[in-house]
Each structure stands twice: as structure tokens, then as C-alpha cells.
PDB file of C-alpha atoms and ligand atoms in Angstrom:
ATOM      1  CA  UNK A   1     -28.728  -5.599   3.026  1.00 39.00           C
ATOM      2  CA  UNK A   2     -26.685  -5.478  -0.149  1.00 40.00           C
ATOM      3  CA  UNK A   3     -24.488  -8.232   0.431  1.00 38.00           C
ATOM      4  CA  UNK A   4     -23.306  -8.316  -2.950  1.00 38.00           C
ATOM      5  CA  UNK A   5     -21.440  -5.346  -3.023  1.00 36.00           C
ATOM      6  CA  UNK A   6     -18.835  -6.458  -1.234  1.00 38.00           C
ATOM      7  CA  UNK A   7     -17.707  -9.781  -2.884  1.00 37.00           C
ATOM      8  CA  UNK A   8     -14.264  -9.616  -3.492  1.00 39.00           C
ATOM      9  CA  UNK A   9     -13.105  -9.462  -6.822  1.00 42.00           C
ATOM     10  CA  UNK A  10      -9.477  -9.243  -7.746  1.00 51.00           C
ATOM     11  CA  UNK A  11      -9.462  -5.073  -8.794  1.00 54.00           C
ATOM     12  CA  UNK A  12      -9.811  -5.363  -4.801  1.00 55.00           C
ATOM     13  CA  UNK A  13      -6.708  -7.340  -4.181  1.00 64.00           C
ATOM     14  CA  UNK A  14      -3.518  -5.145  -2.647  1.00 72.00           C
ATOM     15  CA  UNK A  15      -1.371  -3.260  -4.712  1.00 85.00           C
ATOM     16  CA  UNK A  16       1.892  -2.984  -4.380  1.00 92.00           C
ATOM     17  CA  UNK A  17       4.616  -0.646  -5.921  1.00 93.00           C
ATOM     18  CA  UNK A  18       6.543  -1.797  -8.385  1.00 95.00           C
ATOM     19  CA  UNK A  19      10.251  -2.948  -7.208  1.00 95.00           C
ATOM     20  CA  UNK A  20      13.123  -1.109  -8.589  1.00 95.00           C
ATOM     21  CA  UNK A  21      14.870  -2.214 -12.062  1.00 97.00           C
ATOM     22  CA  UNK A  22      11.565  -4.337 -12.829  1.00 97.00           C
ATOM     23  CA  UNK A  23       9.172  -4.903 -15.587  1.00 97.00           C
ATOM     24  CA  UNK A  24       5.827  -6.191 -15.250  1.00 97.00           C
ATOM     25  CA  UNK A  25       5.080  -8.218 -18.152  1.00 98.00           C
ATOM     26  CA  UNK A  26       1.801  -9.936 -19.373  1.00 98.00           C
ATOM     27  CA  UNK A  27       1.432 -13.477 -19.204  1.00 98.00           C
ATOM     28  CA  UNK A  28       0.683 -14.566 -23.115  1.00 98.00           C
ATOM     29  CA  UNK A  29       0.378 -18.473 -22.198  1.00 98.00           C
ATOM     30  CA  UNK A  30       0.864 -21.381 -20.039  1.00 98.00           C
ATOM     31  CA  UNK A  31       1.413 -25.023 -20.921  1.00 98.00           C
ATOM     32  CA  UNK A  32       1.958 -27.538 -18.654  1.00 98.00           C
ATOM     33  CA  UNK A  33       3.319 -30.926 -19.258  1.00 98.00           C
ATOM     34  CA  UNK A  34       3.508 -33.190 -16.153  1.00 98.00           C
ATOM     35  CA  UNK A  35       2.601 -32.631 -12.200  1.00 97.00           C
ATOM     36  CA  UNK A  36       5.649 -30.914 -11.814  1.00 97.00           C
ATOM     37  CA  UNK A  37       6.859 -29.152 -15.233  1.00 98.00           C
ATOM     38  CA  UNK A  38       4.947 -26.104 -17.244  1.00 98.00           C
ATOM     39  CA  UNK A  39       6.344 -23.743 -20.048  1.00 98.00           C
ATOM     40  CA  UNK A  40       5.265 -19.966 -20.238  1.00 98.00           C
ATOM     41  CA  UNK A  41       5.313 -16.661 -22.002  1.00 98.00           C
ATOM     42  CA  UNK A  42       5.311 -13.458 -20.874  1.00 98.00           C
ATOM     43  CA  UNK A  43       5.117 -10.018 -23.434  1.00 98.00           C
ATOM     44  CA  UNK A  44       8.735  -8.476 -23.831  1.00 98.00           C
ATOM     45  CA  UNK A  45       9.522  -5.083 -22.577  1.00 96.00           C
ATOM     46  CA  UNK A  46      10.954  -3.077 -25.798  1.00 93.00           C
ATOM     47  CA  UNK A  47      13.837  -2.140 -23.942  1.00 93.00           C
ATOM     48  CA  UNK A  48      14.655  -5.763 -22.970  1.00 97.00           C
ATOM     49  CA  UNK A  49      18.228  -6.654 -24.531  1.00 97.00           C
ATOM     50  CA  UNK A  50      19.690 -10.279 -23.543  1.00 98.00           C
ATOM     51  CA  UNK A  51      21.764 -13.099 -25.077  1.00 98.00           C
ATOM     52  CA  UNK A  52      20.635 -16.300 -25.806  1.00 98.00           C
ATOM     53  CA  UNK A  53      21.398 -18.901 -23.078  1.00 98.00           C
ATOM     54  CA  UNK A  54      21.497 -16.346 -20.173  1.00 97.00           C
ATOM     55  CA  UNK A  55      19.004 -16.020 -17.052  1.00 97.00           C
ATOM     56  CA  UNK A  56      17.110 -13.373 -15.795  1.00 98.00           C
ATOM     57  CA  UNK A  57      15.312 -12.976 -12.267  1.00 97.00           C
ATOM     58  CA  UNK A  58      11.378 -13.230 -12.063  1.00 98.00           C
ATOM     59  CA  UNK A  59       8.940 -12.935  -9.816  1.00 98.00           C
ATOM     60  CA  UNK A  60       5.293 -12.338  -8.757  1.00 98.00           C
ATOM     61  CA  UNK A  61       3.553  -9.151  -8.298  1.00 96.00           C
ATOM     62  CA  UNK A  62       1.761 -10.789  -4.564  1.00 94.00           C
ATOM     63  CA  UNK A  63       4.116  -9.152  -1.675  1.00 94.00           C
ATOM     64  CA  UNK A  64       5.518  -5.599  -1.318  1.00 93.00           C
ATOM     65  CA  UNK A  65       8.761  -7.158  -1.704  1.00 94.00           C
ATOM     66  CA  UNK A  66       8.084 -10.049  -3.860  1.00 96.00           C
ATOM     67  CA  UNK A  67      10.476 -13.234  -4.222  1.00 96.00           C
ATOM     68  CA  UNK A  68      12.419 -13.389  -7.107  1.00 97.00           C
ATOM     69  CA  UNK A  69      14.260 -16.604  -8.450  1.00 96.00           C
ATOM     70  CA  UNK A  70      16.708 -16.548 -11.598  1.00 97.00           C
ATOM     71  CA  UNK A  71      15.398 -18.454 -14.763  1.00 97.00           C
ATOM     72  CA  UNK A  72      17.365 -19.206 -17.685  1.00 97.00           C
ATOM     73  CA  UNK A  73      15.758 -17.737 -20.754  1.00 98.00           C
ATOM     74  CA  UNK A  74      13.964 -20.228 -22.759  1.00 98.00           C
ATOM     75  CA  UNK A  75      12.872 -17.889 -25.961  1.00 98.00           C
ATOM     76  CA  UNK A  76      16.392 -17.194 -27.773  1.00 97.00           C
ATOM     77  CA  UNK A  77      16.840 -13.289 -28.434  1.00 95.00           C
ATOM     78  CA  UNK A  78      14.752 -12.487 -31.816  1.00 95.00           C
ATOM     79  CA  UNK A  79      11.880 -13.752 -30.508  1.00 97.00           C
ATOM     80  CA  UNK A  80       9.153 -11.088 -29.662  1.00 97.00           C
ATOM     81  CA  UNK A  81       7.922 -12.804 -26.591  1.00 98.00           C
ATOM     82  CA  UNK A  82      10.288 -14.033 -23.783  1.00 98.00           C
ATOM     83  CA  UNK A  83       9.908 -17.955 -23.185  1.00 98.00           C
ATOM     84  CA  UNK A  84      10.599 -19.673 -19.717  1.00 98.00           C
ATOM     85  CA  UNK A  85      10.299 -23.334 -18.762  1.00 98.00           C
ATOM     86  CA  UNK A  86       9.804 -23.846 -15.180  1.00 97.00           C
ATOM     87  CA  UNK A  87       9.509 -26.878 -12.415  1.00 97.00           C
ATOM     88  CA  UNK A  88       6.641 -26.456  -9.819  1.00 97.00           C
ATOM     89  CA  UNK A  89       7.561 -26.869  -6.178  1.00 94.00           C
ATOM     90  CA  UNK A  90       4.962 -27.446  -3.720  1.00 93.00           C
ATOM     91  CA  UNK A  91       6.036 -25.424  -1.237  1.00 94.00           C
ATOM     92  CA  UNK A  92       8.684 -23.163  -3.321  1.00 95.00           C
ATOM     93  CA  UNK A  93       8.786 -19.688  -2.474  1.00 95.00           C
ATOM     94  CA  UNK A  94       7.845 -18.780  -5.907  1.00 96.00           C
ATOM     95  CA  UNK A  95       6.954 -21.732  -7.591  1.00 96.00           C
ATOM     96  CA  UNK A  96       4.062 -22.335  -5.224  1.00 96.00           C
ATOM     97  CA  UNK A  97       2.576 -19.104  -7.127  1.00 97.00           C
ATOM     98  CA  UNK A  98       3.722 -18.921 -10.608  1.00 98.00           C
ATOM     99  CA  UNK A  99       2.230 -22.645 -11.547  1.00 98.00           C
ATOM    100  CA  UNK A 100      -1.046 -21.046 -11.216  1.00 97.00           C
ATOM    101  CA  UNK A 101      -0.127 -18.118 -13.520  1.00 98.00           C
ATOM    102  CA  UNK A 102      -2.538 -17.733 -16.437  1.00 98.00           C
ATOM    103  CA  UNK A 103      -2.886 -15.556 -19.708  1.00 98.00           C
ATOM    104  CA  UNK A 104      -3.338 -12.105 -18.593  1.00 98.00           C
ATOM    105  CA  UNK A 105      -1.723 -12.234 -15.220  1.00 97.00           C
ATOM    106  CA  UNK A 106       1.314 -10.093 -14.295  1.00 97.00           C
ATOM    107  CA  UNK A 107       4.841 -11.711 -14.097  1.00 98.00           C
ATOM    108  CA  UNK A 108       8.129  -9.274 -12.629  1.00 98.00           C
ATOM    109  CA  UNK A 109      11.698  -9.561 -14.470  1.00 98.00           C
ATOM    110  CA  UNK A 110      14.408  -7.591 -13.869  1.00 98.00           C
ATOM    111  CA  UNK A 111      15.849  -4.982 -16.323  1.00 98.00           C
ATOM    112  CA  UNK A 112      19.311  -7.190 -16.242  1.00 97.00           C
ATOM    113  CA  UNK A 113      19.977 -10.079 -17.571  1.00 97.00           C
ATOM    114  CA  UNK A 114      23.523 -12.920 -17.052  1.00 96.00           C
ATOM    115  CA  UNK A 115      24.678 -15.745 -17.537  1.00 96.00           C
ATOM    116  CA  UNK A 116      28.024 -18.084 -18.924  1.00 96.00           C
ATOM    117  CA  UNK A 117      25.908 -20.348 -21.121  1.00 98.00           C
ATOM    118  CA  UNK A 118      26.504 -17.877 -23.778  1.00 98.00           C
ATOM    119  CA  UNK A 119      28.066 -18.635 -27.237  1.00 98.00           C
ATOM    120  CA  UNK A 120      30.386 -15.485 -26.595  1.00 97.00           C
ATOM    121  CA  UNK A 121      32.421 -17.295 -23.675  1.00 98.00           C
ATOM    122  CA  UNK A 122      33.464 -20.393 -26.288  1.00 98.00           C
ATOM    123  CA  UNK A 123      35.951 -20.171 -29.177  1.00 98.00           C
ATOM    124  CA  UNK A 124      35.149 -21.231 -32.234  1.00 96.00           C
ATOM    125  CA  UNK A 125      34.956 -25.108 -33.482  1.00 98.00           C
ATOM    126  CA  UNK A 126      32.955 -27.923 -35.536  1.00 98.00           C
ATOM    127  CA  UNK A 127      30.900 -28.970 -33.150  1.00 98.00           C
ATOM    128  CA  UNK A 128      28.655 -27.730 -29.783  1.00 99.00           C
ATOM    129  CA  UNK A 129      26.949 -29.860 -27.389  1.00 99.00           C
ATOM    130  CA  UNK A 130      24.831 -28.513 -25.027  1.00 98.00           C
ATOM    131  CA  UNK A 131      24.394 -31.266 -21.562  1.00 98.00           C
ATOM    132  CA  UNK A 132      20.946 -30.706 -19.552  1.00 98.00           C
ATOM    133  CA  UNK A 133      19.060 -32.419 -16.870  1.00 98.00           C
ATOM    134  CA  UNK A 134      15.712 -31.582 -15.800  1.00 95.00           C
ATOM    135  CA  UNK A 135      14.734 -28.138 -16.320  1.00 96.00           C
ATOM    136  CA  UNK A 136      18.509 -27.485 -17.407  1.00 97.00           C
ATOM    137  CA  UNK A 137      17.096 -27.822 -20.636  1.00 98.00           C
ATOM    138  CA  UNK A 138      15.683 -24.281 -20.904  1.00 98.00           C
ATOM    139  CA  UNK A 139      18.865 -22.741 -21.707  1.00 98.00           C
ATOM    140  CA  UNK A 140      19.135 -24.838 -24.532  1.00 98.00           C
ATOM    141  CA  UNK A 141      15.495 -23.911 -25.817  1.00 98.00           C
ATOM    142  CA  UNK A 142      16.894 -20.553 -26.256  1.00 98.00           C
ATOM    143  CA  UNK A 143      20.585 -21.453 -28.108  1.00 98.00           C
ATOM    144  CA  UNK A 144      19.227 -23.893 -30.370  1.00 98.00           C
ATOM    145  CA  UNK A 145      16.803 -21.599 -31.848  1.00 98.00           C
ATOM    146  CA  UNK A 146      18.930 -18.508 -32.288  1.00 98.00           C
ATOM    147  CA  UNK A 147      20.873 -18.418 -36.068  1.00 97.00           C
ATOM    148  CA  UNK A 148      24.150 -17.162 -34.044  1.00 97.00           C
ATOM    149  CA  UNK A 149      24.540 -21.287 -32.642  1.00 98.00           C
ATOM    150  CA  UNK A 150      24.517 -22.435 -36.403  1.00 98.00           C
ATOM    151  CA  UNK A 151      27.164 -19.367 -37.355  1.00 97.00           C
ATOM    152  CA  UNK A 152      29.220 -20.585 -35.007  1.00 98.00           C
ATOM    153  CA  UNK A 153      29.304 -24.398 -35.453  1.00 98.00           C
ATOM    154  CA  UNK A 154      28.584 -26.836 -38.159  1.00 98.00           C
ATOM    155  CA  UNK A 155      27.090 -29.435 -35.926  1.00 98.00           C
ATOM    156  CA  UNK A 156      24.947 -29.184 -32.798  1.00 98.00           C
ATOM    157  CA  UNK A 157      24.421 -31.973 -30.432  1.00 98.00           C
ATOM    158  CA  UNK A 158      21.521 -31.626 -27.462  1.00 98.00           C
ATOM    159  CA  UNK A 159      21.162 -33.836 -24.715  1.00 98.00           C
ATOM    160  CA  UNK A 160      18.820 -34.131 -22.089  1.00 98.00           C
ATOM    161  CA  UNK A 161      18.064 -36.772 -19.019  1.00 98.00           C
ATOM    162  CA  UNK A 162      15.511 -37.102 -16.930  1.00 98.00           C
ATOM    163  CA  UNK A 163      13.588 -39.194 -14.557  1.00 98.00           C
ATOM    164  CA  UNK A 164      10.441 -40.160 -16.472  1.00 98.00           C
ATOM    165  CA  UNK A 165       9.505 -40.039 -20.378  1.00 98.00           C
ATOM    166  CA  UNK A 166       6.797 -37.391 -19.432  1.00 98.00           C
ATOM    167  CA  UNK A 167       9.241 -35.027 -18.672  1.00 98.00           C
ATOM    168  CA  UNK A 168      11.412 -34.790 -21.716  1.00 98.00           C
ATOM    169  CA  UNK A 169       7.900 -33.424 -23.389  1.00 98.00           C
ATOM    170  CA  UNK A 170       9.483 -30.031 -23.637  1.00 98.00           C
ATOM    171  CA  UNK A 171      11.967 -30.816 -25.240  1.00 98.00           C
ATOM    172  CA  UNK A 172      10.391 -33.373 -27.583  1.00 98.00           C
ATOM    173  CA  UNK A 173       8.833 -30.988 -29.007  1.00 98.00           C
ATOM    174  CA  UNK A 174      10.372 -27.736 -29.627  1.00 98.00           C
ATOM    175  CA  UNK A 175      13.507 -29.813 -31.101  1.00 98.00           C
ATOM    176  CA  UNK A 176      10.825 -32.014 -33.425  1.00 98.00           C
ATOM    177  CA  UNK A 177       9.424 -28.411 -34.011  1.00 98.00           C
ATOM    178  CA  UNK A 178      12.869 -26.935 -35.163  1.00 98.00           C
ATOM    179  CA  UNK A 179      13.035 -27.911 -39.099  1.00 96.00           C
ATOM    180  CA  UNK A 180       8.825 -26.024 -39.497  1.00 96.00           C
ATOM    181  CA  UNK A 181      10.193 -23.110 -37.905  1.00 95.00           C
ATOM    182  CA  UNK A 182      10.266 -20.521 -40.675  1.00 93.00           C
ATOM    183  CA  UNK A 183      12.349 -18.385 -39.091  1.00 92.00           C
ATOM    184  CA  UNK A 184      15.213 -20.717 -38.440  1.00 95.00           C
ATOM    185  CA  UNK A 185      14.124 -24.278 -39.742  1.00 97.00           C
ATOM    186  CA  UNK A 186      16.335 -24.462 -42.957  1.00 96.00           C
ATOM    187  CA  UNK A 187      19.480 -23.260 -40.871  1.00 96.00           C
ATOM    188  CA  UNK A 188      18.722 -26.190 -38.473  1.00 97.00           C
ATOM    189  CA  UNK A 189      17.941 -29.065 -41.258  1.00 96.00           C
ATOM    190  CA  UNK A 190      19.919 -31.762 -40.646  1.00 96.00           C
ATOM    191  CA  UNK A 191      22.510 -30.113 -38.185  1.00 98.00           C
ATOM    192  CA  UNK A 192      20.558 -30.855 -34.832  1.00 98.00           C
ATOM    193  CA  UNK A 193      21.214 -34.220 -32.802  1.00 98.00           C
ATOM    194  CA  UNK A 194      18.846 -34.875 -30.436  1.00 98.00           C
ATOM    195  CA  UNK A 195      19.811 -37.073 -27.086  1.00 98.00           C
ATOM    196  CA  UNK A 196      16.652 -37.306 -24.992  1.00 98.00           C
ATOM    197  CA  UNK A 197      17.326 -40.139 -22.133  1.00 98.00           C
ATOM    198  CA  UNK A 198      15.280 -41.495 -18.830  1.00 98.00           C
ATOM    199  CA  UNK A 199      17.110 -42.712 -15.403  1.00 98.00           C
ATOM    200  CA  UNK A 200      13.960 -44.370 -13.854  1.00 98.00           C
ATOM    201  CA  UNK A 201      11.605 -44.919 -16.250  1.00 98.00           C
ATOM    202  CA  UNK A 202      11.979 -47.265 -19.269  1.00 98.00           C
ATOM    203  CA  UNK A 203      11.947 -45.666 -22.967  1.00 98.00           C
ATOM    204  CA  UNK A 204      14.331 -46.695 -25.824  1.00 96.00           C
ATOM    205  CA  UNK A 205      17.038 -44.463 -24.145  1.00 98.00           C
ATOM    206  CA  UNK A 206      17.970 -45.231 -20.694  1.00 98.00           C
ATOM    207  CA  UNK A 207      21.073 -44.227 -18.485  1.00 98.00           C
ATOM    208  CA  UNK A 208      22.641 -40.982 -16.844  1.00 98.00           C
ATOM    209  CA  UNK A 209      24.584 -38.862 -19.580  1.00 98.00           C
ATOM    210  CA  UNK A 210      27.617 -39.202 -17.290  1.00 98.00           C
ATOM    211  CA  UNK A 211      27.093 -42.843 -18.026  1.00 98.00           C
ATOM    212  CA  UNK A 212      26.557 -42.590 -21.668  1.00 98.00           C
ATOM    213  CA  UNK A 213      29.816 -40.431 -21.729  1.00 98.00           C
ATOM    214  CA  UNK A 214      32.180 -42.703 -19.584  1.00 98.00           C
ATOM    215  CA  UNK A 215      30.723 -45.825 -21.844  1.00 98.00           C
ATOM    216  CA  UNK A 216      30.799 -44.254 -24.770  1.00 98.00           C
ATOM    217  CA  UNK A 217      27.180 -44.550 -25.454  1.00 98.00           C
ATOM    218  CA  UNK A 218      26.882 -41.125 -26.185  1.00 98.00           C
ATOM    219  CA  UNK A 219      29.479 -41.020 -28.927  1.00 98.00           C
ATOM    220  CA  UNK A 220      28.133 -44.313 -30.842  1.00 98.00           C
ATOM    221  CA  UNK A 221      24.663 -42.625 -30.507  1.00 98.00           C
ATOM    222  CA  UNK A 222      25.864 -39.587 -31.997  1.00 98.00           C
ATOM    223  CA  UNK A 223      28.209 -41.389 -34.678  1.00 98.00           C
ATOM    224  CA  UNK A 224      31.067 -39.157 -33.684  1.00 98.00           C
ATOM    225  CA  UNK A 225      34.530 -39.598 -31.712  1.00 98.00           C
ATOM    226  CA  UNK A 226      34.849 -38.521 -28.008  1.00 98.00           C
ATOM    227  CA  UNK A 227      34.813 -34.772 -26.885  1.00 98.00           C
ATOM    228  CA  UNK A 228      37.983 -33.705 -28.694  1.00 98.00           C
ATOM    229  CA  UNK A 229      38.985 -29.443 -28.100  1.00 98.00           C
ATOM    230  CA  UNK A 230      40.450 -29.241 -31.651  1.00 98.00           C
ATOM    231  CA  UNK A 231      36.389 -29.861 -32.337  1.00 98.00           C
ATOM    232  CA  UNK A 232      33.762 -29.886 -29.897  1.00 98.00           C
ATOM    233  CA  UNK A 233      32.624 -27.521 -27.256  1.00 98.00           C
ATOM    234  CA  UNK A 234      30.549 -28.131 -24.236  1.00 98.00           C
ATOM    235  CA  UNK A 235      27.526 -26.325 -22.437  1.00 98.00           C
ATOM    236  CA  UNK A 236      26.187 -27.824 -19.046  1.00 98.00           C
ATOM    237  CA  UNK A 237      23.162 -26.966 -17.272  1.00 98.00           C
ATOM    238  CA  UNK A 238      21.823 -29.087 -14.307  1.00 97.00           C
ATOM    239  CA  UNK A 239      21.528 -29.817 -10.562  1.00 95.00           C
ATOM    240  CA  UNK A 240      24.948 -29.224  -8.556  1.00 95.00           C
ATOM    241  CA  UNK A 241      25.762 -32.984  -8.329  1.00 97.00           C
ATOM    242  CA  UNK A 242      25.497 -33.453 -12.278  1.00 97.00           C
ATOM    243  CA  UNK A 243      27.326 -30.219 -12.996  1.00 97.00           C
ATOM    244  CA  UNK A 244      30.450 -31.363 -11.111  1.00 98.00           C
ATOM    245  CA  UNK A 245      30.232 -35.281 -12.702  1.00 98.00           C
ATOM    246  CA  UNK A 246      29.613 -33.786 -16.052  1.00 98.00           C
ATOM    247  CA  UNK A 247      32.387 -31.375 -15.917  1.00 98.00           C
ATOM    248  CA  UNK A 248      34.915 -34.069 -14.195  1.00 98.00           C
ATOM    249  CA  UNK A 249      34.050 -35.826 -17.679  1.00 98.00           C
ATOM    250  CA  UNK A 250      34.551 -32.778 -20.314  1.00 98.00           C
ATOM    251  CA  UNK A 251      38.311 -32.075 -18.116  1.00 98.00           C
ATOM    252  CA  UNK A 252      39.120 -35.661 -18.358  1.00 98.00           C
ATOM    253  CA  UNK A 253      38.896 -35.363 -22.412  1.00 98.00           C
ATOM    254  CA  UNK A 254      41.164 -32.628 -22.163  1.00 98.00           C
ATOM    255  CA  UNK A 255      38.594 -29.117 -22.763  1.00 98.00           C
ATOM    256  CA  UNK A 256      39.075 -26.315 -20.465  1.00 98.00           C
ATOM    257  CA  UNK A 257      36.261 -24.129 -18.909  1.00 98.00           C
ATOM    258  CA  UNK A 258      35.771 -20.587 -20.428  1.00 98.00           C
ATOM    259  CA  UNK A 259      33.974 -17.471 -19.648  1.00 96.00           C
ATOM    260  CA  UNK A 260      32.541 -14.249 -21.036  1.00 94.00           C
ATOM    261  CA  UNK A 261      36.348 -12.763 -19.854  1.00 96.00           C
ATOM    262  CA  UNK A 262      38.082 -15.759 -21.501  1.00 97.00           C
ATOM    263  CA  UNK A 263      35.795 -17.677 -23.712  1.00 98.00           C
ATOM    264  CA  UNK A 264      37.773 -21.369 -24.250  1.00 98.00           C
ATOM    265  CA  UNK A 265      36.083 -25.042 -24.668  1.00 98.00           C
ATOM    266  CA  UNK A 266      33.261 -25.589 -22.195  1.00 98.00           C
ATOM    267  CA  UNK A 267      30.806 -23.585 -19.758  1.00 98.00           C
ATOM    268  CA  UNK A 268      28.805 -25.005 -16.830  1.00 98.00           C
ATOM    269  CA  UNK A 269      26.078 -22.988 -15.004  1.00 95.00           C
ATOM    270  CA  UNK A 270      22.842 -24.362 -12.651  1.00 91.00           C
ATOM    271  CA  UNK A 271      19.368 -24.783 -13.368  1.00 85.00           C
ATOM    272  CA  UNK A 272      17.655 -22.866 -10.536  1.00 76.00           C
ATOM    273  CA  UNK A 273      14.565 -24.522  -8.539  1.00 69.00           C
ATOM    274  CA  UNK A 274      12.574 -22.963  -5.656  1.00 61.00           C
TER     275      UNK A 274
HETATM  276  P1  LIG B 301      18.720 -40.395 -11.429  1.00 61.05           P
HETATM  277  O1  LIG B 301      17.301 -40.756 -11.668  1.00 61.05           O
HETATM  278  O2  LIG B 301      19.649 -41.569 -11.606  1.00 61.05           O
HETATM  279  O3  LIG B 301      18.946 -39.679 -10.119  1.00 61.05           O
HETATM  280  P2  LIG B 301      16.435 -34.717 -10.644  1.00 61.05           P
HETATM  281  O4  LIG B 301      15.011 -34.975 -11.072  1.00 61.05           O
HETATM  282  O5  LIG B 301      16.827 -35.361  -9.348  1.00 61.05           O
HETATM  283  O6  LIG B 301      16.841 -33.282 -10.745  1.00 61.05           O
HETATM  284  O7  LIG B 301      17.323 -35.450 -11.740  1.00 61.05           O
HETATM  285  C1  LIG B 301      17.181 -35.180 -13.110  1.00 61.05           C
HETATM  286  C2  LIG B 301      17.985 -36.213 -13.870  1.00 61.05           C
HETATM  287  O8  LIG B 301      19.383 -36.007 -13.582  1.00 61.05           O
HETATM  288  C3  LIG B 301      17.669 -37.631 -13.442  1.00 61.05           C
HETATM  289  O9  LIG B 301      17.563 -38.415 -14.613  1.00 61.05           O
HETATM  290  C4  LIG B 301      18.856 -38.016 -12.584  1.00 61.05           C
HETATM  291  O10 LIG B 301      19.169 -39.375 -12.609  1.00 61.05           O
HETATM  292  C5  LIG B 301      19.967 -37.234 -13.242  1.00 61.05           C
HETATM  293  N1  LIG B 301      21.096 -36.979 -12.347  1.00 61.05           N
HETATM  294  C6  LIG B 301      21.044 -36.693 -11.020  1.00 61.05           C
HETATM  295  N2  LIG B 301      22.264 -36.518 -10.516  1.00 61.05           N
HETATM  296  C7  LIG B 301      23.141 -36.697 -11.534  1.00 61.05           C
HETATM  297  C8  LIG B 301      24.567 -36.655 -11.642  1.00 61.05           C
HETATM  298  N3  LIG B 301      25.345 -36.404 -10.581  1.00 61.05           N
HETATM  299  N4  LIG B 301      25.106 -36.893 -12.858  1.00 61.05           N
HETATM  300  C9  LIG B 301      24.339 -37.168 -13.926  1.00 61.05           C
HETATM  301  N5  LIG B 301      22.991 -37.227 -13.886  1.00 61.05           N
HETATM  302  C10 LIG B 301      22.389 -36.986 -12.712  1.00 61.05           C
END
């Protein structure tokens, strides 16, 4: 008996037809950085067009009608590859899946892409800050390497807090990475403040950047004056409970929230799990 002949390899897995409004993309690579946090890229459909800062919805080719999640764009819009950073969930729909993802492997995004973490939807000033948590960082992966950001504003400011050192890695390095880039590295040279913090575990940075902002940490650390809307704008990304605190904060000092419709002094948008 030729047993052999019918191992299964994965040409024998199903097939199913591609959803409407979808590409299906080639994975390029996959880093991870802790347990629970991993960085990808996938090739970029020609047709692609987005703005830097804005999400997209992804998925998995494994179902006939597969899961999809939105994921802010991490890549910012020159780039020739597109660029997510991603949490893993043990038992998330998607995330389950897409932390085993490796080069070669098919990823779905959707032909549209959205979002209000998009320079358009602030007016002009001196000075941007852009607020993360967690995975909230991955907008800002995408604005702080696009030349549009340093157009716009003189100064950029980029925070991020999380709950161990291991997990500001992504960040750590793609802002350390900024000033080599030869695309954008002179525009950034000297203009980038970086903010990383931890909430559980020690490092020479501790608290919640609500905390830093209501003690004035943040400011000192920075060497400027408090959030001011004759000079600084604000972006937010994080978990529901921070978004609300945070944006409390930014209204207390006086900015108001804009949008693509009415672009004014801050914008405030999730970072998406599952
Ligand atoms: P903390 O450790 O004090 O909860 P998570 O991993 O739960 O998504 O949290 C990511 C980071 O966001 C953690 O450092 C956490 O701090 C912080 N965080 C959680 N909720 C808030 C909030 N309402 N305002 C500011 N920071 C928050």
C-alpha cells in the first residue's frame, strides 16, 4: 500500500474564494518581540492608496468567510511594503492565527482604508504629540516616518506606556532607527522626542502618561510648557479607558477635538485587539 501518497501537504488544504474588496498579500516578514507582541510585513497591492496614521481591516485566508479585525497601519505611505504591529491573543478570533503567520503565507486587507489619526484632521502648529499605549503605538510607526509630520510641525513629541520594558521594544527601535533612515533621517535629526514609560515594571521611566501629564512630568521631561492650542496638537491611540483619561486631560488644557470634516487641535481613535 502506498501510504505515502496521501500525506497531507498544504497544496491540499481548502480553498476558499476570495472575499469581495480584498487583496491577498504576501507575508515578507515576521518579528516578534515578547509572548504577546510581533511586527509584520505584508507586499503592497499597487493599487493600495492610504494616509499615514489610518487603519485598514485584515484577515486570514482559513474560513470561507474569514474574520477580519481593523489594524492601524504601521508602514507610513511611501513605503513599498505595508507594516503592521500586532498583539497576540490566545484565544482571539484572529490573533489566534496570524501570530503563526510566516514569510510566504497569505494575509487579506481590504481595498479601503480610515481613520482620524491623520495629519489632515489637525490645523497647523509648532508642535505634535502623538499619546500611545500598548499596541496604540502602531499608528505612530507610520506618522513619524512620513516627511508630511515634519512639513507640518517643527517639533514632534512620541509617547508610549506600557506594562513591562519588553514591550516598548517596538518602539525602541524604529524611533532609535529614525536619524539612519536615508529616506527620512535628516528631516527627523533632532526634531523627535521620545517618551517610552512602564506601569508595572521598573525602568528609568515609570508612571501612566495621564500621570506624567496631571504632574507635569511629561512637560519637564520634554523641556516644554503644558499642552497650549496656540502650539501643540495631540494624537491618542489606546485602550477605551486611556482614551477617555487622556482626552479629559488634552480638554482640560483648553484643545478641542478635530476631524477629517473639521480638522482643529487633537484626535483620539482605539487600538483594536482580538
Ligand atoms: P497599568 O499597568 O497601570 O494598568 P494594557 O496592557 O492593559 O492595555 O495597558 C497598557 C498600558 O496602558 C499600561 O501601562 C497601563 O497601565 C496603561 N493604562 C491602562 N489604562 C489606562 C488609563 N485609563 N489611562 C492611562 N494609562 C492606562
Amino acid at each position: 500500500m502506498q501510504t505515502a501518497a496521501l500525506a497531507v501537504t498544504t497544496d491540499d488544504a481548502p480553498q476558499f474564494p476570495l472575499p469581495a474588496n480584498t487583496h491577498a498579500e504576501r507575508v515578507v516578514s515576521v518579528t516578534h518581540y515578547t509572548d504577546s507582541l510581533f511586527s509584520f510585513r505584508i507586499t503592497r497591492p499597487a493599487a493600495f492608496r492610504f494616509r499615514s496614521g489610518e487603519f485598514v481591516m485584515i484577515g486570514l485566508p482559513n474560513a470561507e468567510r474569514p474574520v477580519f479585525r481593523a489594524y492601524s497601519i504601521a508602514s507610513p505611505a511611501w513605503d513599498e511594503e505595508v507594516e503592521f504591529y500586532s498583539i497576540k491573543v490566545p484565544d482571539g478570533p484572529l490573533t489566534q492565527h496570524l501570530q503563526k503567520i510566516r514569510p510566504g503565507d497569505t494575509v487579506l486587507m481590504k481595498h479601503k482604508s480610515t481613520g482620524t489619526l491623520v495629519l489632515d484632521a489637525l490645523t497647523p502648529a509648532k508642535r505634535l504629540w502623538m499619546v500611545a499605549t500598548g499596541t496604540g503605538f502602531a499608528p505612530w510607526a507610520s506618522l513619524v516616518r512620513d516627511p508630511e509630520t515634519y512639513e507640518k510641525f517643527d517639533e514632534i513629541v512620541v509617547t508610549n506606556t506600557c506594562r513591562d520594558v519588553a514591550d516598548l521594544a517596538y518602539g525602541d527601535q524604529l524611533v532609535a532607527a529614525l536619524e539612519a533612515d536615508p529616506l527620512i533621517g535628516e528631516l527627523t535629526a533632532g526634531r523627535v522626542k521620545y517618551v517610552a514609560t512602564t506601569t508595572r515594571e521598573a525602568s528609568p521611566q515609570m508612571g501612566r502618561i495621564t500621570t506624567l501629564i496631571e504632574n507635569g512630568e511629561l512637560f519637564r521631561l520634554v523641556g516644554c510648557a503644558p499642552f497650549d492650542r496656540a502650539t501643540d496638537r495631540v494624537m491618542i491611540c489606546g485602550s477605551m479607558a486611556m482614551l477617555k483619561d487622556v482626552k479629559a486631560l488634552v480638554e482640560a488644557h483648553g484643545l478641542e477635538e478635530g476631524s477629517n470634516s473639521k480638522p482643529a487641535d487633537f484626535v483620539v481613535e482605539r487600538a483594536f485587539v482580538g
